[in-house]
Each structure stands twice: as structure tokens, then as C-alpha cells.
Coordinates of C-alpha atoms and ligand atoms in Angstrom, one line a residue:
M1 CA 1.9 -14.9 24.9
A2 CA 0.1 -13.8 21.7
L3 CA -0.2 -10.4 20.5
N4 CA -3.8 -9.2 21.3
V5 CA -4.9 -7.0 18.3
G6 CA -8.0 -4.8 17.4
V7 CA -8.9 -4.3 13.7
I8 CA -10.5 -0.8 12.6
G9 CA -12.3 -1.1 9.2
T10 CA -13.7 -4.3 8.2
G11 CA -14.2 -3.7 4.4
M12 CA -12.4 -5.8 1.5
I13 CA -8.9 -5.8 3.1
G14 CA -10.0 -5.7 6.5
Q15 CA -11.8 -9.1 6.2
D16 CA -8.9 -10.5 4.3
H17 CA -6.4 -9.3 7.0
I18 CA -8.7 -10.6 9.8
R19 CA -8.6 -14.1 7.8
R20 CA -4.9 -14.0 7.8
L21 CA -4.5 -13.0 11.5
T22 CA -7.0 -15.7 12.7
Q23 CA -6.4 -18.5 10.2
V24 CA -3.0 -18.3 8.8
L25 CA -0.5 -16.6 11.3
S26 CA 0.4 -17.5 14.6
G27 CA 1.6 -15.4 18.0
V28 CA -1.7 -13.3 17.4
T29 CA -5.3 -13.1 18.4
V30 CA -8.0 -10.7 17.0
V31 CA -9.7 -9.5 20.2
G32 CA -11.7 -6.6 18.7
V33 CA -13.2 -5.1 15.7
S34 CA -14.8 -1.8 14.8
D35 CA -16.2 -0.1 11.7
I36 CA -18.5 2.8 11.3
D37 CA -20.9 0.3 9.5
L38 CA -21.7 -1.7 12.9
E39 CA -23.4 -4.7 11.0
R40 CA -20.2 -5.2 9.0
A41 CA -18.2 -5.3 12.1
K42 CA -20.5 -7.9 13.5
M43 CA -20.4 -9.9 10.3
A44 CA -16.5 -9.7 10.1
A45 CA -15.7 -10.2 13.7
P46 CA -14.1 -13.6 14.5
E47 CA -15.6 -15.7 17.2
G48 CA -14.9 -14.3 20.5
A49 CA -14.0 -11.0 19.5
Q50 CA -15.5 -7.7 20.9
I51 CA -17.5 -5.3 18.7
F52 CA -16.3 -1.7 19.5
E53 CA -18.8 1.1 18.7
T54 CA -16.0 3.5 17.9
P55 CA -12.3 3.1 16.7
E56 CA -11.4 5.4 19.9
A57 CA -12.9 3.0 22.0
L58 CA -11.0 0.0 20.5
I59 CA -7.7 1.9 20.7
A60 CA -8.0 2.8 24.2
S61 CA -9.1 -0.7 25.5
Q62 CA -6.8 -2.4 27.6
M63 CA -7.7 -5.9 25.8
V64 CA -5.9 -4.4 22.8
D65 CA -2.1 -4.5 22.5
A66 CA -1.7 -3.4 18.9
V67 CA -4.0 -2.0 16.3
V68 CA -4.6 -2.8 12.5
I69 CA -6.1 0.3 10.5
C70 CA -8.1 -0.7 7.3
S71 CA -10.5 2.2 7.2
W72 CA -10.7 4.6 4.4
G73 CA -7.6 6.7 3.9
P74 CA -9.3 10.2 5.2
A75 CA -9.9 8.4 8.5
H76 CA -6.4 7.1 9.0
E77 CA -4.8 10.4 10.6
A78 CA -7.1 10.5 13.5
Q79 CA -6.8 6.8 14.2
L80 CA -3.0 7.0 14.0
L81 CA -2.7 9.6 16.3
A82 CA -4.9 8.0 18.8
C83 CA -2.7 4.9 18.5
I84 CA 0.3 6.9 19.0
T85 CA -1.0 8.7 22.1
A86 CA -2.1 5.5 23.6
K87 CA 1.5 4.1 22.9
K88 CA 0.3 1.2 20.7
P89 CA 2.1 -0.4 17.6
V90 CA -0.1 0.2 14.7
F91 CA -0.2 -1.3 11.1
C92 CA -1.8 1.2 8.9
E93 CA -3.0 0.3 5.5
K94 CA -1.9 2.5 2.7
P95 CA -2.2 5.4 2.2
L96 CA -0.7 6.5 5.4
V97 CA -2.8 9.8 5.1
T98 CA -4.3 11.8 2.4
S99 CA -2.4 15.2 2.9
E100 CA 1.0 16.5 3.5
A101 CA -0.1 18.5 6.8
A102 CA -1.7 15.1 8.2
A103 CA 1.6 13.4 7.2
L104 CA 3.6 15.8 9.1
K105 CA 1.4 15.8 12.3
V106 CA 1.7 11.7 12.4
M107 CA 5.5 12.1 12.1
Q108 CA 5.7 14.8 14.9
A109 CA 3.5 12.7 17.1
E110 CA 5.7 9.8 16.5
E111 CA 9.0 11.4 16.9
A112 CA 7.5 13.0 20.2
H113 CA 6.8 9.3 21.5
G114 CA 10.7 8.8 20.7
S115 CA 10.7 5.8 18.5
R116 CA 8.8 3.9 15.9
L117 CA 5.3 2.7 16.4
V118 CA 3.8 2.8 12.7
Q119 CA 4.2 0.2 10.0
V120 CA 2.4 1.3 6.7
G121 CA 0.8 -1.5 4.4
F122 CA 3.3 -1.1 1.5
M123 CA 3.2 -4.8 0.8
R124 CA 5.3 -5.0 -2.2
R125 CA 8.3 -4.8 -0.1
F126 CA 7.5 -8.2 1.3
D127 CA 6.7 -9.6 -2.0
G128 CA 9.4 -12.5 -3.1
D129 CA 9.7 -11.3 -6.6
Y130 CA 10.1 -7.6 -5.8
R131 CA 12.7 -8.7 -3.0
R132 CA 14.7 -10.6 -5.7
L133 CA 14.6 -7.6 -8.0
K134 CA 16.1 -5.4 -5.2
A135 CA 18.7 -7.9 -4.4
V136 CA 20.0 -7.9 -8.1
I137 CA 20.0 -4.1 -8.3
D138 CA 21.6 -3.8 -5.0
G139 CA 24.1 -6.4 -5.8
G140 CA 25.5 -3.8 -8.5
T141 CA 26.4 -6.4 -11.3
L142 CA 24.1 -4.5 -13.9
G143 CA 25.5 -1.2 -13.0
A144 CA 23.5 1.8 -11.7
P145 CA 19.7 1.9 -12.4
L146 CA 18.9 4.2 -15.0
M147 CA 15.1 3.8 -15.7
Y148 CA 12.2 1.8 -14.0
K149 CA 8.9 0.9 -15.6
S150 CA 6.2 0.2 -13.5
M151 CA 2.7 -1.3 -14.7
H152 CA -0.2 -1.2 -12.3
R153 CA -3.2 -2.5 -13.7
N154 CA -6.6 -3.3 -11.9
A155 CA -9.4 -5.3 -13.4
S156 CA -11.8 -2.8 -12.0
V157 CA -12.3 -0.6 -8.9
P158 CA -15.5 0.0 -6.9
H159 CA -17.6 2.5 -9.0
D160 CA -19.1 4.1 -6.0
L161 CA -16.2 4.5 -3.8
Y162 CA -13.3 4.9 -6.2
T163 CA -13.2 8.6 -7.3
S164 CA -11.3 10.5 -9.9
D165 CA -8.4 11.4 -7.9
M166 CA -7.6 7.9 -6.5
P167 CA -5.5 6.6 -9.4
L168 CA -2.9 9.2 -8.2
N169 CA -3.7 9.4 -4.5
D170 CA -4.6 5.8 -3.8
T171 CA -3.4 3.5 -6.4
L172 CA 0.0 5.4 -7.3
V173 CA 1.4 5.1 -3.8
H174 CA 2.3 1.6 -4.2
D175 CA 4.5 2.6 -7.4
A176 CA 6.1 5.6 -5.5
D177 CA 7.0 3.7 -2.5
V178 CA 8.4 0.7 -4.5
S179 CA 10.4 3.0 -6.7
R180 CA 11.9 4.6 -3.7
W181 CA 12.7 1.5 -2.0
L182 CA 14.0 -0.5 -5.2
L183 CA 16.3 2.3 -6.4
G184 CA 17.3 3.4 -2.9
D185 CA 16.5 7.0 -3.9
E186 CA 14.0 10.0 -3.1
I187 CA 11.7 11.2 -5.7
T188 CA 12.0 15.1 -6.6
G189 CA 9.4 15.7 -9.0
V190 CA 6.5 14.4 -11.0
E191 CA 5.0 15.0 -14.4
V192 CA 1.5 13.3 -15.5
R193 CA 0.2 12.7 -18.9
V194 CA -3.5 11.8 -19.3
P195 CA -4.2 10.1 -22.5
R196 CA -7.5 9.3 -24.0
R197 CA -10.1 7.9 -21.6
S198 CA -10.9 4.2 -21.5
K199 CA -14.6 3.9 -21.7
Q200 CA -14.6 1.2 -19.0
G201 CA -13.5 3.9 -16.5
G202 CA -16.7 6.1 -17.1
D203 CA -15.7 9.6 -15.6
L204 CA -12.3 8.5 -14.0
R205 CA -8.9 9.8 -15.0
D206 CA -7.9 6.4 -16.1
P207 CA -5.6 5.4 -17.6
V208 CA -3.0 7.8 -16.4
M209 CA 1.1 7.9 -17.1
V210 CA 3.2 9.3 -14.4
L211 CA 7.0 10.1 -14.6
L212 CA 8.7 10.2 -11.3
H213 CA 12.1 11.9 -11.5
M214 CA 14.6 10.4 -8.6
G215 CA 17.2 12.3 -6.9
S216 CA 20.0 10.5 -8.9
G217 CA 18.8 11.6 -12.3
A218 CA 16.9 8.2 -12.7
I219 CA 13.4 8.3 -14.2
V220 CA 10.3 6.1 -13.4
D221 CA 7.3 5.7 -15.6
V222 CA 4.2 4.3 -14.0
E223 CA 1.1 3.4 -15.8
I224 CA -1.9 3.3 -13.8
S225 CA -4.9 1.6 -15.3
V226 CA -7.8 0.6 -13.0
N227 CA -10.2 -0.6 -15.2
V228 CA -8.5 -3.3 -17.9
A229 CA -11.1 -5.8 -17.2
Y230 CA -8.9 -9.0 -17.8
G231 CA -7.0 -9.1 -14.4
Y232 CA -4.8 -7.7 -12.0
D233 CA -1.5 -7.1 -13.9
I234 CA 1.6 -5.9 -12.0
R235 CA 4.8 -5.7 -13.9
G236 CA 8.2 -3.9 -13.4
E237 CA 11.4 -3.7 -15.1
V238 CA 14.5 -1.9 -14.3
S239 CA 17.2 -0.7 -17.0
C240 CA 20.6 -0.5 -15.7
E241 CA 24.0 0.4 -17.4
T242 CA 24.9 -3.0 -18.4
G243 CA 21.7 -5.1 -18.0
I244 CA 17.8 -5.1 -17.4
A245 CA 16.3 -6.8 -14.4
A246 CA 12.5 -7.8 -14.2
L247 CA 9.8 -9.1 -12.3
P248 CA 8.9 -12.3 -13.5
N249 CA 5.6 -13.5 -15.2
R250 CA 4.2 -15.4 -12.3
P251 CA 4.2 -19.0 -12.9
A252 CA 0.4 -20.4 -13.1
T253 CA -1.1 -23.6 -14.6
V254 CA -1.1 -23.9 -18.3
I255 CA -4.5 -24.6 -19.7
T256 CA -4.9 -25.8 -23.0
D257 CA -8.4 -26.0 -24.6
Q258 CA -10.4 -24.9 -27.5
F259 CA -9.5 -21.2 -26.8
G260 CA -5.8 -21.8 -27.0
I261 CA -3.0 -22.3 -24.7
R262 CA -3.0 -20.0 -21.6
Q263 CA -2.2 -18.9 -18.0
A264 CA -4.7 -17.5 -15.5
I265 CA -4.0 -13.9 -14.4
P266 CA -4.6 -12.9 -10.4
E267 CA -8.2 -11.6 -10.2
D268 CA -7.0 -8.8 -7.6
W269 CA -4.4 -7.8 -5.2
R270 CA -5.6 -10.3 -2.6
E271 CA -4.4 -13.1 -5.0
R272 CA -1.4 -11.7 -6.4
F273 CA 0.2 -10.3 -3.2
I274 CA -1.2 -13.1 -0.9
D275 CA 2.2 -14.2 0.4
A276 CA 3.3 -10.5 0.6
Y277 CA 0.5 -9.6 3.0
D278 CA 1.3 -12.7 5.1
Q279 CA 5.0 -11.8 5.3
E280 CA 4.3 -8.3 6.1
F281 CA 2.1 -9.4 9.0
R282 CA 4.6 -11.8 10.2
E283 CA 7.2 -9.2 10.5
W284 CA 4.9 -6.7 12.0
I285 CA 3.8 -9.2 14.7
V286 CA 7.3 -9.7 15.8
A287 CA 8.2 -6.0 16.2
A288 CA 4.7 -5.1 17.7
R289 CA 5.3 -7.7 20.5
Q290 CA 8.3 -5.7 21.4
G291 CA 6.2 -2.5 21.3
S292 CA 8.0 -1.1 18.2
A293 CA 7.8 -1.2 14.4
T294 CA 10.0 -2.0 11.5
G295 CA 9.3 -2.0 7.6
P296 CA 7.7 0.7 5.7
S297 CA 7.4 3.7 7.8
T298 CA 5.7 7.0 8.6
W299 CA 8.4 8.5 6.7
D300 CA 7.9 6.3 3.7
G301 CA 4.2 7.2 3.9
Y302 CA 4.8 10.9 4.1
A303 CA 7.1 10.5 0.9
A304 CA 4.3 8.7 -1.0
T305 CA 1.8 11.3 0.4
L306 CA 3.7 14.0 -1.2
V307 CA 4.0 12.2 -4.6
A308 CA 0.2 11.7 -4.6
D309 CA -0.1 15.6 -3.9
A310 CA 2.4 16.6 -6.5
A311 CA 0.8 14.1 -9.0
L312 CA -2.8 15.5 -8.7
K313 CA -1.2 19.3 -9.2
A314 CA 0.8 17.9 -12.3
A315 CA -2.2 16.4 -13.8
N316 CA -4.0 19.6 -13.6
S317 CA -1.1 21.9 -14.4
G318 CA 0.5 19.6 -17.3
A319 CA 3.9 20.7 -15.8
F320 CA 6.8 19.2 -13.9
E321 CA 5.9 19.5 -10.1
L322 CA 8.8 19.8 -7.6
I323 CA 8.9 17.8 -4.4
E324 CA 10.6 19.0 -1.5
M325 CA 10.9 16.8 1.8
C326 CA 11.5 17.9 5.2
N327 CA 14.6 16.8 7.2
K328 CA 14.4 13.1 7.9
P329 CA 13.6 12.6 11.7
K330 CA 16.4 10.6 13.5
I331 CA 13.8 7.8 14.3
Y332 CA 13.5 6.8 10.8
N333 CA 17.1 6.3 9.9
Ligands
LIG1 P1 -13.7 -0.9 1.9 O1 -14.5 0.3 1.5 O2 -14.0 -2.0 1.3 O3 -13.5 -1.0 3.5 C1 -13.3 0.1 4.2 C2 -14.1 -0.1 5.8 O4 -13.9 1.0 6.6 C3 -15.6 0.0 5.5 O5 -16.1 -1.1 6.0 C4 -16.0 1.5 6.2 O6 -17.3 1.4 6.7 C5 -15.0 1.3 7.1 N1 -14.6 2.9 7.6 C6 -14.6 4.0 7.0 N2 -14.2 4.9 7.6 C7 -14.4 4.5 8.8 C8 -14.0 5.0 10.3 N3 -13.7 6.5 10.4 N4 -13.8 4.4 11.3 C9 -14.2 3.0 11.2 N5 -14.4 2.4 9.9 C10 -14.4 3.1 8.9 O7 -12.2 -0.5 1.6 P2 -10.9 -1.5 1.4 O8 -10.7 -1.7 0.0 O9 -11.2 -2.3 2.2 O10 -9.7 -0.3 1.7 C11 -9.6 0.2 3.0 C12 -7.9 0.8 3.0 O11 -6.9 -0.5 2.7 C13 -7.6 1.8 2.2 O12 -7.0 2.7 2.8 C14 -7.3 1.1 1.1 O13 -6.5 2.3 0.3 C15 -6.4 0.0 1.7 N6 -6.2 -0.9 0.8 C16 -4.8 -1.5 0.6 C17 -4.5 -2.5 -0.3 C18 -3.1 -3.0 -0.4 O14 -2.9 -3.6 -1.4 N7 -2.3 -2.7 0.6 C19 -5.6 -3.2 -1.0 C20 -7.1 -2.6 -0.8 C21 -7.3 -1.6 0.2
LIG2 C1 -6.1 -0.8 -3.7 O1 -6.4 0.1 -2.5 C2 -4.7 -1.3 -3.3 O2 -4.0 -1.0 -2.5 C3 -4.2 -2.2 -4.4 O3 -3.2 -2.9 -4.0 C4 -4.2 -1.4 -5.6 O4 -3.6 -2.0 -6.8 C5 -5.5 -0.8 -6.0 O5 -5.3 0.1 -7.1 C6 -6.0 0.2 -4.7 O6 -7.4 0.6 -5.0

């Protein structure tokens, strides 16, 4: 039997996930959608799906076996808590939540439930290039990882919705998560440097350079640029004791014409990570059908939230900001 899913939030990524759940993946049916913008929900709903007036009604509905949350970050906490209360598996887009207190509440609720229900949308962990990079590091042939450079460049961000804190509490969370996962380590402190602003970014703190200090002593430097205009450019390179491992430049058709010889760059995250999003949902569907969750967890979402909070503090203080995590609940081991 197919997994009956309700989708909350039918904006950019909500629509893209509805497309993959209805047109790409099997074993799943989108039976309901909800958005505070009812017209958008109606427009995005696949044929036969019910439009729910509120996320609460969608979560409580007996038609819905599992929930996909694609609303704005500040709305995630209440929606996650309602899913856990209803004992329904839930895929939640990043960021898990937008404060440490909210992350602790979601973790406590899931722990009280007794097993995992939440998968967080850190899709890089499902990308073939990142998985091969991790396999090389874990294989140990290059020795211990010492430094990691993560470049995260967006062509543009929506000027009306993307606020000045978001390079650090919305975009950086991907680099924080993938650094922990690739290096198998926790982040213990953060520094932030803000160079000359790009005119492309208006009032935004853009670009921004972040140093993540890992428990092992390894250091990660992250470049966040969200208005580079030329495309969506994601790079990563790990320096180990006896060698370097890097993400490849993605293969693309080579165009030769009067402007020269060039390869296209993805326009945005939808194109660059299309296979990774498909794979994260394949794995989610398998677990959700059994009433559970695997992959990036509430613990991982909590860790990224702490980094975002500390990075915002560091951007203002100019100082090294320490990160201290609580004890890891057993359900995340
Ligand atoms: P968006 O603004 O295009 O869409 C968000 C939608 O959520 C809107 O339609 C809005 O009306 C709706 N919404 C807001 N609050 C709501 C609430 N309380 N209840 C119901 N609906 C609500 O934004 P987006 O780009 O689609 O981003 C949505 C989420 O997905 C964000 O958390 C964002 O960080 C995340 N995201 C993740 C990736 C990724 O690569 N994993 C990419 C893009 C966005
Ligand atoms: C967006 O929400 C994403 O998650 C994208 O992957 C990221 O590159 C972008 O900066 C975010 O705004």
C-alpha cells in the first residue's frame, strides 16, 4: 500500500517536492496539502488531493500517514510538535527550527515518543558526489582530515523574504551539517568575518566567511555568498594528512561558440541537488512506511541550530563563540 502523505507549505520547494512525490517516486501518494496562502495550496495540489485549511487539520487527518513540512523555518516547531503528538513520521525541510529552545522541545517530544519520527532535509548527505567524498575520507587512505573548505554560492535570493540573518541561520546550516557528517565530528566553536559587502546583495550581510572549529581540532572555512548572479556554485575540498579530496566539477555539456568554450552552471538548488532530493525521499518513504525515520535527525537539526545561533552572535561580537551541546539522547545513537 502507498504511503499517504500530506504536504505543508506549497512554495518553491513544496512544489518541487510535490512534483517528485507525484511524478518521480513510487510507493507514495500526496493526499493533502496546506498553506497559509490558500490560493497557492489550491494551485499546487495534485489532482485528487484535499486542501486543508490549516496544517493542524492536515496533521490530524486519518487520511494522512506521514507529513512533509515545507513551510518557513519559524513555523516548523509547532508543526513538528503536532506531528510527533500524532505519532506520524515527518520529513521537515531545513532549518529544523530557528532557536535552541525550539530544537530542545522537539528533541524532548521525540524522546518521549521513544523512537525517531523526524528526518531533516539535509539533502547533501544523499548526493552522490558528497557520498563518494565521505567514502574517501572514511576509508582513511589520505590520513586524518585537517581542513575543509566549503563554498556555498547562490545566484540570488528572494529580496522580500530573505533577511539579513539568513546567510547564517538559513543557508549556513547545510555547510554546518555536511561538515559534521563528512568529518564525523562535532562543531565546538564559530568565528565569522564579514568582508566588504557585495552591491548585488543590498542590505544583506553578503558575502560572509565562517570558521567552524571541530572537536578534533580540524577547521572548516565556509564562504556564503547569496547573490553571485552567475549560478548556483557548490564546492568542497578536504585537506587530509597525505592528500586532498574534493567534490568534482559537475559534468555538463561543453558549449563552443563565439563567446568561447564553456559548461553550464546549475541555476539553483533544484537543479544541482535534483538526484539528492529524490534519494532523500526514497529513503524517507521506506522508513516512514514502517512508522520511523532514518537519515539526518532532530539531533542533527539541533546541532545546526546551535551553529546558526553562535554564528549570528559571532558576526556581532567579532569573537570566537563557543558551542556546547546537551547530552545526546539514546534514540539518536
Ligand atoms: P517559499 O517562501 O517559496 O514557500 C514557503 C511556503 O510556506 C509559502 O507558500 C508560505 O505561504 C507557506 N507557509 C509559511 N508559513 C506557513 C505556515 N505556518 N503554515 C502553512 N504554510 C506556511 O519558501 P521555500 O523556498 O519553499 O522554503 C521553504 C522551506 O524549505 C524553508 O525552511 C527553506 O529553508 C527550505 N528550503 C530548503 C531547501 C533545500 O535545499 N533543502 C531549498 C529551499 C528551501
Ligand atoms: C535555501 O533555503 C536552501 O536550502 C538552498 O539549498 C541554499 O543553497 C539556499 O541558500 C537557501 O536559501
